[in-house]
XYZ file of C-alpha atoms in Angstrom:
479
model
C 0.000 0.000 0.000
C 1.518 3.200 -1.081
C 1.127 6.819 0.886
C -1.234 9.204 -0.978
C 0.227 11.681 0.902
C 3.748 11.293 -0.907
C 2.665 10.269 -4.208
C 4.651 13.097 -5.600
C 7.788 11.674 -5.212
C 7.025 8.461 -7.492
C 7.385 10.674 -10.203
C 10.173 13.045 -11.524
C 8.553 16.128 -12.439
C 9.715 17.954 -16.167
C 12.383 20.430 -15.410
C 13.136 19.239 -11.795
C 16.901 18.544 -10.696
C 17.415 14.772 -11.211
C 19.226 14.847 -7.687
C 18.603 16.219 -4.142
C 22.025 19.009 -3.556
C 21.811 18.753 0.357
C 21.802 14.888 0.239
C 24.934 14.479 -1.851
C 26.395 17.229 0.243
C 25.456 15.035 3.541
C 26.440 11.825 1.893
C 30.059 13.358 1.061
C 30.535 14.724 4.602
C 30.170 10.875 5.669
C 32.391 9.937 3.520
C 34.796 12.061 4.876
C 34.168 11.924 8.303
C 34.170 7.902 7.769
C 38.117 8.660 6.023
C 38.938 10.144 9.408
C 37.842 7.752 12.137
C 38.839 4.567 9.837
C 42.135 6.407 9.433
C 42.943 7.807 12.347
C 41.768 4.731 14.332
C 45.050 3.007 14.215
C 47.049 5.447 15.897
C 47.642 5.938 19.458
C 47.288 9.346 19.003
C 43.565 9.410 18.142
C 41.473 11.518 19.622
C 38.937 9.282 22.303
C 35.891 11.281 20.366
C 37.210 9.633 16.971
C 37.693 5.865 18.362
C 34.851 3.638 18.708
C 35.149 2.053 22.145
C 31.665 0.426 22.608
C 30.373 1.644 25.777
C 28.902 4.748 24.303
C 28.122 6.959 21.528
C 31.360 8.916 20.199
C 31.268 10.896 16.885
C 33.029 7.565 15.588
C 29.673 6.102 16.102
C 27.732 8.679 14.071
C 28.921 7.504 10.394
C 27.743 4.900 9.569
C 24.187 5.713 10.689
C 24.229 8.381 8.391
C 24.688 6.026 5.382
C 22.151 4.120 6.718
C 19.416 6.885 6.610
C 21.121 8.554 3.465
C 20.222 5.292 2.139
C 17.104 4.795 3.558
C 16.071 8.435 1.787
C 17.537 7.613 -1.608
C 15.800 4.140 -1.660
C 12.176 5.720 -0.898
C 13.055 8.616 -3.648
C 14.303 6.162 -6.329
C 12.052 3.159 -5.897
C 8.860 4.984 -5.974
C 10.135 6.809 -9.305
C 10.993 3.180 -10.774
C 7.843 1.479 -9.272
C 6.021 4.058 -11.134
C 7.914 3.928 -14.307
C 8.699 0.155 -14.696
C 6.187 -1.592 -12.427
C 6.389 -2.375 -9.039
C 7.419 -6.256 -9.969
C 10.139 -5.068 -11.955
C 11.147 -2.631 -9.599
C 11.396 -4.681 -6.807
C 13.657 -7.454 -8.742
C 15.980 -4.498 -9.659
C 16.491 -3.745 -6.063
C 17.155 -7.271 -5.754
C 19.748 -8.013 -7.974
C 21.429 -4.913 -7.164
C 21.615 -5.418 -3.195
C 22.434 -9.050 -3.844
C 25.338 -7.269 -6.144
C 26.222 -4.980 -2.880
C 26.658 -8.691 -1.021
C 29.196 -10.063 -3.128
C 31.102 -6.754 -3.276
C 31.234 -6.865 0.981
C 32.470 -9.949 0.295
C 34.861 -9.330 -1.687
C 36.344 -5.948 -0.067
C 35.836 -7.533 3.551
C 37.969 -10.338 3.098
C 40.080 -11.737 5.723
C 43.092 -13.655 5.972
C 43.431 -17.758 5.635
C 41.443 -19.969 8.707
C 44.031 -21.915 9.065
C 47.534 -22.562 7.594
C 47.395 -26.337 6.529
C 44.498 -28.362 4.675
C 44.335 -30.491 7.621
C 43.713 -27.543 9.975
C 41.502 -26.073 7.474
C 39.306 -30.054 7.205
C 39.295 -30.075 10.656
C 37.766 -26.281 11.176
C 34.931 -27.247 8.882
C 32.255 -24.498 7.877
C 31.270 -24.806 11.402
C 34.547 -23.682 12.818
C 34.870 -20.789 9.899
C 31.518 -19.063 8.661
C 30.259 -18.131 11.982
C 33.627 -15.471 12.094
C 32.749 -14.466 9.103
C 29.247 -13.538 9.761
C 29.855 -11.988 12.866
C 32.393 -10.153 12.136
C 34.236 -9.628 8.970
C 31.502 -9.834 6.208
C 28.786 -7.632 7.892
C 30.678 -4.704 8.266
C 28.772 -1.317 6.463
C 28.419 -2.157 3.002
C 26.951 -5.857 3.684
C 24.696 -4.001 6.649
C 23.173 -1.718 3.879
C 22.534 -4.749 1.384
C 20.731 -6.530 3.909
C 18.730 -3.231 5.937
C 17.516 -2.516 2.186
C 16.420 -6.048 1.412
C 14.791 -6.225 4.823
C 12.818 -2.507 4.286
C 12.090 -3.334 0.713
C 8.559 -4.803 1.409
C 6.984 -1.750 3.099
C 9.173 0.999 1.123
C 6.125 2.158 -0.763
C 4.178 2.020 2.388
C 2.807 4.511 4.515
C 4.398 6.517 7.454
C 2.203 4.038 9.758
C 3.346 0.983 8.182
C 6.738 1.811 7.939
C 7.278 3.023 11.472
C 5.057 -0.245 12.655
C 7.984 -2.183 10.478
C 10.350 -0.314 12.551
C 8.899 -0.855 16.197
C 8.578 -4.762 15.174
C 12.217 -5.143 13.936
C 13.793 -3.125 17.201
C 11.654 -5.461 19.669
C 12.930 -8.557 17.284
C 16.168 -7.691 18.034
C 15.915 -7.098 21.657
C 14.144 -10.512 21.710
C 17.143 -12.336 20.175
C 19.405 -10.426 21.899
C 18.017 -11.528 25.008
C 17.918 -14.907 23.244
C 21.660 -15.350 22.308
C 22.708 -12.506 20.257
C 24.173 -9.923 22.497
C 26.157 -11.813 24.041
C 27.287 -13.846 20.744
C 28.268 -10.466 19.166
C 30.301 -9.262 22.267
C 31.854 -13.102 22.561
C 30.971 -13.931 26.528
C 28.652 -16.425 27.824
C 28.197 -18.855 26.425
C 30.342 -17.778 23.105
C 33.139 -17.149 25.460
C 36.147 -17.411 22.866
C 34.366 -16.885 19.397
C 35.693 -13.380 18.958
C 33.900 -9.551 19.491
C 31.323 -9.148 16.033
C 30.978 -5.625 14.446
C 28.248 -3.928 13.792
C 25.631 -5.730 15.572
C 26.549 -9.060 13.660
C 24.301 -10.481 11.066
C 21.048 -9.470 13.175
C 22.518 -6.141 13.369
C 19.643 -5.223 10.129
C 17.121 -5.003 12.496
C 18.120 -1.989 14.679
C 19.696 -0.497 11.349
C 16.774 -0.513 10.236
C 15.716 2.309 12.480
C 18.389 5.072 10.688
C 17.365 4.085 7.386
C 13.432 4.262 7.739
C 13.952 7.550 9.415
C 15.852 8.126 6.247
C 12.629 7.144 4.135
C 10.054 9.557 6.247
C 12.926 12.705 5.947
C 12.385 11.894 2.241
C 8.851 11.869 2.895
C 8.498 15.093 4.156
C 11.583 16.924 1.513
C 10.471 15.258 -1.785
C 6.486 15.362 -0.942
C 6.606 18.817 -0.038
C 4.505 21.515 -1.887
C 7.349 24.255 -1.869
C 9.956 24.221 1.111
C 9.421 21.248 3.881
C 8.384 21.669 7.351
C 11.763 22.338 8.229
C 10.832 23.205 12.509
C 8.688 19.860 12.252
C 12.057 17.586 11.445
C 13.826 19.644 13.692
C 11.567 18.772 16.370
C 11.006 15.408 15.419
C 15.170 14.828 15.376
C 15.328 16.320 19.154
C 12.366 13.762 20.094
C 13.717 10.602 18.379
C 17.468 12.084 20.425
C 15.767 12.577 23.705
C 14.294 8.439 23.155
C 17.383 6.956 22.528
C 18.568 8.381 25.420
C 15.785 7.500 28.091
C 16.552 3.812 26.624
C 20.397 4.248 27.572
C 19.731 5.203 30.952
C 18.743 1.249 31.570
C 22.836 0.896 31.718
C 22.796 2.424 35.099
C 21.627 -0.606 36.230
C 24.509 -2.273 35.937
C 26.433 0.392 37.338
C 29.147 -1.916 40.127
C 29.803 0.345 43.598
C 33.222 1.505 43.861
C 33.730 -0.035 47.149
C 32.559 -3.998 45.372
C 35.662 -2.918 42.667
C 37.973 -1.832 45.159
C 37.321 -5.037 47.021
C 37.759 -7.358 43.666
C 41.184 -5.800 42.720
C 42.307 -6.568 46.405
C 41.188 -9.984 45.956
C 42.744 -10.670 42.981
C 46.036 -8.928 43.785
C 46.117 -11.942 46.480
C 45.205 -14.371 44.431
C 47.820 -13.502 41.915
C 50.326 -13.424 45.079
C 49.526 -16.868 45.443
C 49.425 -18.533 42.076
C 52.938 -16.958 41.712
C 53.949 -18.438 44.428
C 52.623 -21.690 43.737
C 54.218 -21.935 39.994
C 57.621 -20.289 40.880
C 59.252 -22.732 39.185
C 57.745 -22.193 36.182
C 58.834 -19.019 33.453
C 56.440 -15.954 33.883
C 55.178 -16.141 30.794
C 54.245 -19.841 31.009
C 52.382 -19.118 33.865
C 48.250 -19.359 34.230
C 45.964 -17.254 36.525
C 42.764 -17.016 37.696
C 40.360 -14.878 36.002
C 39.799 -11.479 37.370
C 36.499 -10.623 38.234
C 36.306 -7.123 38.196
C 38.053 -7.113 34.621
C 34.922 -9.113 33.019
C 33.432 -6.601 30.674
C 30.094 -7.672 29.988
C 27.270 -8.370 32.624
C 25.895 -11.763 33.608
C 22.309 -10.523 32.477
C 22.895 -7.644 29.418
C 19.442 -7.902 28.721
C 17.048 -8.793 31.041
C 18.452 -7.824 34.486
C 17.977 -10.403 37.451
C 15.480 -9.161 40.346
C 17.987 -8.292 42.494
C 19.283 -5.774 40.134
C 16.637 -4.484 39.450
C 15.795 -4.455 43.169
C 18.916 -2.872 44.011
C 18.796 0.144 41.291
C 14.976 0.448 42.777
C 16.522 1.249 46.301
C 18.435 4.386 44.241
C 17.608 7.719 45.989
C 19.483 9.966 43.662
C 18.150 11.285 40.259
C 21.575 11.092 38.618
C 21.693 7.465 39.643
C 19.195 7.131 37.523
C 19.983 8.890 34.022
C 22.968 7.856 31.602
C 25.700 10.196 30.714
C 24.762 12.951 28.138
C 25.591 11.697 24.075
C 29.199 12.058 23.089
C 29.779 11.995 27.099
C 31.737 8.677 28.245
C 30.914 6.990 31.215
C 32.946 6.913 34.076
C 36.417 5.988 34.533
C 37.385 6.107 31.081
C 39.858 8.521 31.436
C 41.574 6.754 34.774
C 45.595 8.042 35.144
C 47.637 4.884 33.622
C 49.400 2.657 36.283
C 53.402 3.400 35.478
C 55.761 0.481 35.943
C 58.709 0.871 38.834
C 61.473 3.477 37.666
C 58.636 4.881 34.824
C 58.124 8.772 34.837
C 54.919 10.317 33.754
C 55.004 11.373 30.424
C 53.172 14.678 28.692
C 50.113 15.326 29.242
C 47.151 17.205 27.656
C 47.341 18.440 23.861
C 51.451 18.540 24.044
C 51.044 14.943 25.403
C 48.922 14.173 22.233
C 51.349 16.405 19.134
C 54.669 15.304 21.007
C 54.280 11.890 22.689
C 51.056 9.745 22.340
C 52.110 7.280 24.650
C 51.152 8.205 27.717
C 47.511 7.475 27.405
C 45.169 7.171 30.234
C 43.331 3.872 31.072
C 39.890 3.162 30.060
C 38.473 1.162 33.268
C 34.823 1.785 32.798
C 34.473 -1.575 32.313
C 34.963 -2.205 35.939
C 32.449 -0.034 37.286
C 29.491 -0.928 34.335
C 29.272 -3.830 33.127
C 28.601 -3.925 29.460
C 24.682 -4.170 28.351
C 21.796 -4.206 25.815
C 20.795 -0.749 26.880
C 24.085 0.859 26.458
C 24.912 2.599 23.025
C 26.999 0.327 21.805
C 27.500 0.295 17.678
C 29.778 -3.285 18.114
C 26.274 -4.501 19.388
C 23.995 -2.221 17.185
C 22.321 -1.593 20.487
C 18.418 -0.199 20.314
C 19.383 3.174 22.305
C 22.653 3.487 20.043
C 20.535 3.307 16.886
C 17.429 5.671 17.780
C 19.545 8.089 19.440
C 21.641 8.291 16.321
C 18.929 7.978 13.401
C 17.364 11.149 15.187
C 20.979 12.966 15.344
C 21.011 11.854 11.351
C 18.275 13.788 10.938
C 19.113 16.682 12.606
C 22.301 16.776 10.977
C 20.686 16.550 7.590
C 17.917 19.133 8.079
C 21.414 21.207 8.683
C 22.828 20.585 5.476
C 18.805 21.281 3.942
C 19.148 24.627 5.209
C 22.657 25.476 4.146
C 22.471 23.336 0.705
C 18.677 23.904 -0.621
C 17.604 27.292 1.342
C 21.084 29.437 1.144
C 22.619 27.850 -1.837
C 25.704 26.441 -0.364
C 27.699 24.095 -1.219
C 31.350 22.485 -0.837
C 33.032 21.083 -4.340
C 34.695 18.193 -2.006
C 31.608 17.008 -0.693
C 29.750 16.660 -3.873
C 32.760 14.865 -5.342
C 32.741 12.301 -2.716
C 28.555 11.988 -2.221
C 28.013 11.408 -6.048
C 30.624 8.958 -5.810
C 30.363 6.850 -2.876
C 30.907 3.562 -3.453
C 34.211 4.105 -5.190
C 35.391 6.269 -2.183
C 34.508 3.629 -0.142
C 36.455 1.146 -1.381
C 39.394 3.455 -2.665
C 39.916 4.638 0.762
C 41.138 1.343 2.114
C 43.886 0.835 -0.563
C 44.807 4.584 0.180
C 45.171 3.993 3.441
C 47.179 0.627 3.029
C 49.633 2.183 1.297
C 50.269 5.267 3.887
C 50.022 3.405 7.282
C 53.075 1.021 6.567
C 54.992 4.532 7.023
C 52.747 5.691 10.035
C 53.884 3.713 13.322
C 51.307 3.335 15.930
C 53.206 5.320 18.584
C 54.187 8.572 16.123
C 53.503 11.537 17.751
C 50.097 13.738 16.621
C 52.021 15.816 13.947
C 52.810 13.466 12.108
C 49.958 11.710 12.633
C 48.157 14.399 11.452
C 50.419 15.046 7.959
C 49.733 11.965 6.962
C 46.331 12.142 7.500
C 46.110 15.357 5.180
C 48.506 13.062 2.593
C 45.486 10.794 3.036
C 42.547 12.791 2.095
C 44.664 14.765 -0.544
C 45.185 11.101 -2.601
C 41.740 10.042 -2.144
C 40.472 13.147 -3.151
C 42.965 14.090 -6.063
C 41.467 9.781 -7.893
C 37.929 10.531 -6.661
C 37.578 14.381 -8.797
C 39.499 12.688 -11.615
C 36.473 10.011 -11.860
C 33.807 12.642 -11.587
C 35.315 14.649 -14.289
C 35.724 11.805 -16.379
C 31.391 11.199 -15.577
C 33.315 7.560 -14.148
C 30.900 6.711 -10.939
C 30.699 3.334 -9.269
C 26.904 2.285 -8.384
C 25.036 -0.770 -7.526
């Protein structure tokens, strides 16, 4: 069922621009700001902001959400106009073969190295012992999450606001359902799946709280393209500060896994004793032979991410103070990630503060928030495509992109090196790894922010000197 409300956009009218200027604009500045935190993310000089750490939303975490509902407005633009040019049968087995096209691409680019060494090793993994890796991890990374998010929307695309929202709802409680299942703790390797290796992403079930981004994506397209002059710009606004506000009240569930200070201060003490002893106890044997006990309070994700126990629950019930209550602000990490790093006997601090990061990267402080939260569901986590992560973020997409509506389509703005890279995605995309292949090997982990920073400059300048040549040679990669 298609919206009568938006039936304007199934057809191109004569004389109308052929492409939307503030979406290519906001589709280049992901590219870019994807070029950065893929870049930069190898370097012990990143910036915390820039690194995605999975225990909350950093600007890291805004990308690829932005693709998602970039997408997600594209798809509604361009199927309607096909549906009502070709037939919606036809239309739909274009989408098809192009997202199953998309899949064998991710495939392709997000290949990893050999399973095992020897045939024997390799007979003995099985597919078992192999595609379960690959799923969770190195296939469904954000080309392969788009392919699948599209297929997954494509049956209420046409639909109305209602239906696709309702699509929405059901696919986020899915997920939680599953999570709760096995998946969250799958993705994050623990439990049960202790040993299987961290997913990305979400995982393969990761579609169905991507889904949210890219069906905001669909109704933002809804309210630009089926507008009779200039959209309801205050509406989205509004709208994008709601769908924010959401994401957040979800996140503050994490506080119920918040662990007292005085539990962790007890747990290190324990296991400083324990260690004492199992030293003791294999003194004979070389230190790096040498087995210990697990330590509790280094255990990152809780014993119950999704569905807390009662006396959790009980316990956060018994919380008197309103800040117990309510998550750290977006962008805002949660305690004790920026802990002063333990130095070693004879060790002097080194620099600190933004000399520390242009001169000597190495002295970094500690992340220990793990020790006083235990990793969860509600969190924003984009490693488990978490339901708060995702709302939060599809409304920030939107915000971001009514921005670039008002500076693009209202004042007439526009930035050459954006449009270059939004008209051309796909070939940035997979450019930018090769790019970036050949400039790391020169780029040590420990160099110092400077140069750091030159060669990230080096970095964009080479991407962007192959990606103009394409566009003025009309060369652009699509699927």
């Amino acid at each position: 069922m298609s919206d009568p409300n938006t039936q304007g956009i199934l057809a191109t009218p004569k004389g109308a621009p052929t492409r939307i200027v503030s979406l290519d604009q906001f589709r280049g500045y992901t590219v870019l700001g994807m070029f950065l935190v893929n870049y930069l993310g190898s370097f012990a000089a990143c910036p915390k902001i820039l690194l995605h750490t999975h225990d909350y939303i950093s600007y890291a975490d805004t990308i690829m959400p932005h693709f998602l509902f970039a997408v997600g407005f594209s798809f509604r633009l361009t199927f309607g106009r096909r549906a009502q040019k070709e037939g919606l049968a036809a239309a739909n087995w274009h989408m098809i073969r192009r997202m199953l096209g998309l899949v064998l691409v991710s495939i392709v680019i997000y290949h990893s190295g050999p399973p095992a060494e020897t045939w024997a090793k390799l007979t003995e993994k099985g597919v078992g012992g192999i595609l379960p890796n690959l799923l969770k991890r190195e296939w469904f990374q954000t080309l392969m999450h788009i392919a699948v998010t599209s297929l997954w929307i494509l049956p209420v695309i046409r639909s109305t606001a209602g239906v696709r929202i309702g699509w929405m709802v059901f696919s986020a409680a899915l997920h939680i359902w599953l999570s709760y299942w096995f998946n969250f703790e799958w993705s994050n390797g623990s439990g049960p799946f202790e040993g299987t290796g961290n997913g990305i992403d979400g995982g393969p079930l990761g579609f169905l709280t991507w889904t949210t981004p890219a069906i905001l994506g669909t109704l933002a397209c809804d309210a630009v393209a089926g507008a009779e002059g200039r959209p309801n710009l205050w509406k989205m606004v509004g709208w994008s500060i709601v769908i924010m506000a959401f994401g957040w009240l979800i996140s503050c569930g994490t506080r119920i896994y918040d662990v007292p200070e005085s539990v962790v201060e007890a747990q290190i003490q324990e296991s400083i004793e324990v260690k004492k002893r199992e030293n003791e106890e294999q003194k004979d044997i070389p230190e790096k032979d040498r087995k210990y006990s697990k330590r509790p309070e280094l255990q990152k994700i809780a014993d119950n991410p999704v569905i807390p126990s009662k006396e959790e629950l009980q316990a956060h019930m018994e919380k008197e103070d309103l800040s117990q209550w309510l998550a750290e602000p977006p962008f805002v990490p949660p305690p004790h990630s920026w802990d002063p790093p333990k130095l070693k006997e004879g060790e002097t601090p080194g620099r600190g503060g933004f000399m520390g990061w242009l001169l000597d990267p190495n002295y970094r402080p500690e992340n220990n928030a793990h020790m006083y939260r235990k990793w969860n569901y509600w969190m924003m986590s984009q490693r488990g495509g978490t339901l708060a992560y995702l709302v939060f973020s599809g409304g920030f997409s939107l915000f971001v992109y009514v921005l670039f509506y008002v500076v693009c389509d209202i004042w007439g703005w526009s930035l050459g090196v954006f449009r270059s890279f939004g008209v051309n995605a796909l070939a940035a995309y997979i450019l930018h790894a090769m790019v970036g292949g050949a400039i790391k090997p020169f780029v040590t982990k420990d160099a110092p922010g400077w140069y750091v920073t030159a060669s990230v400059i080096l970095f964009f300048l080479i991407n962007w000197i192959i990606i103009r040549h394409l566009e003025k040679q009309k060369l652009f990669l699509k699927l």
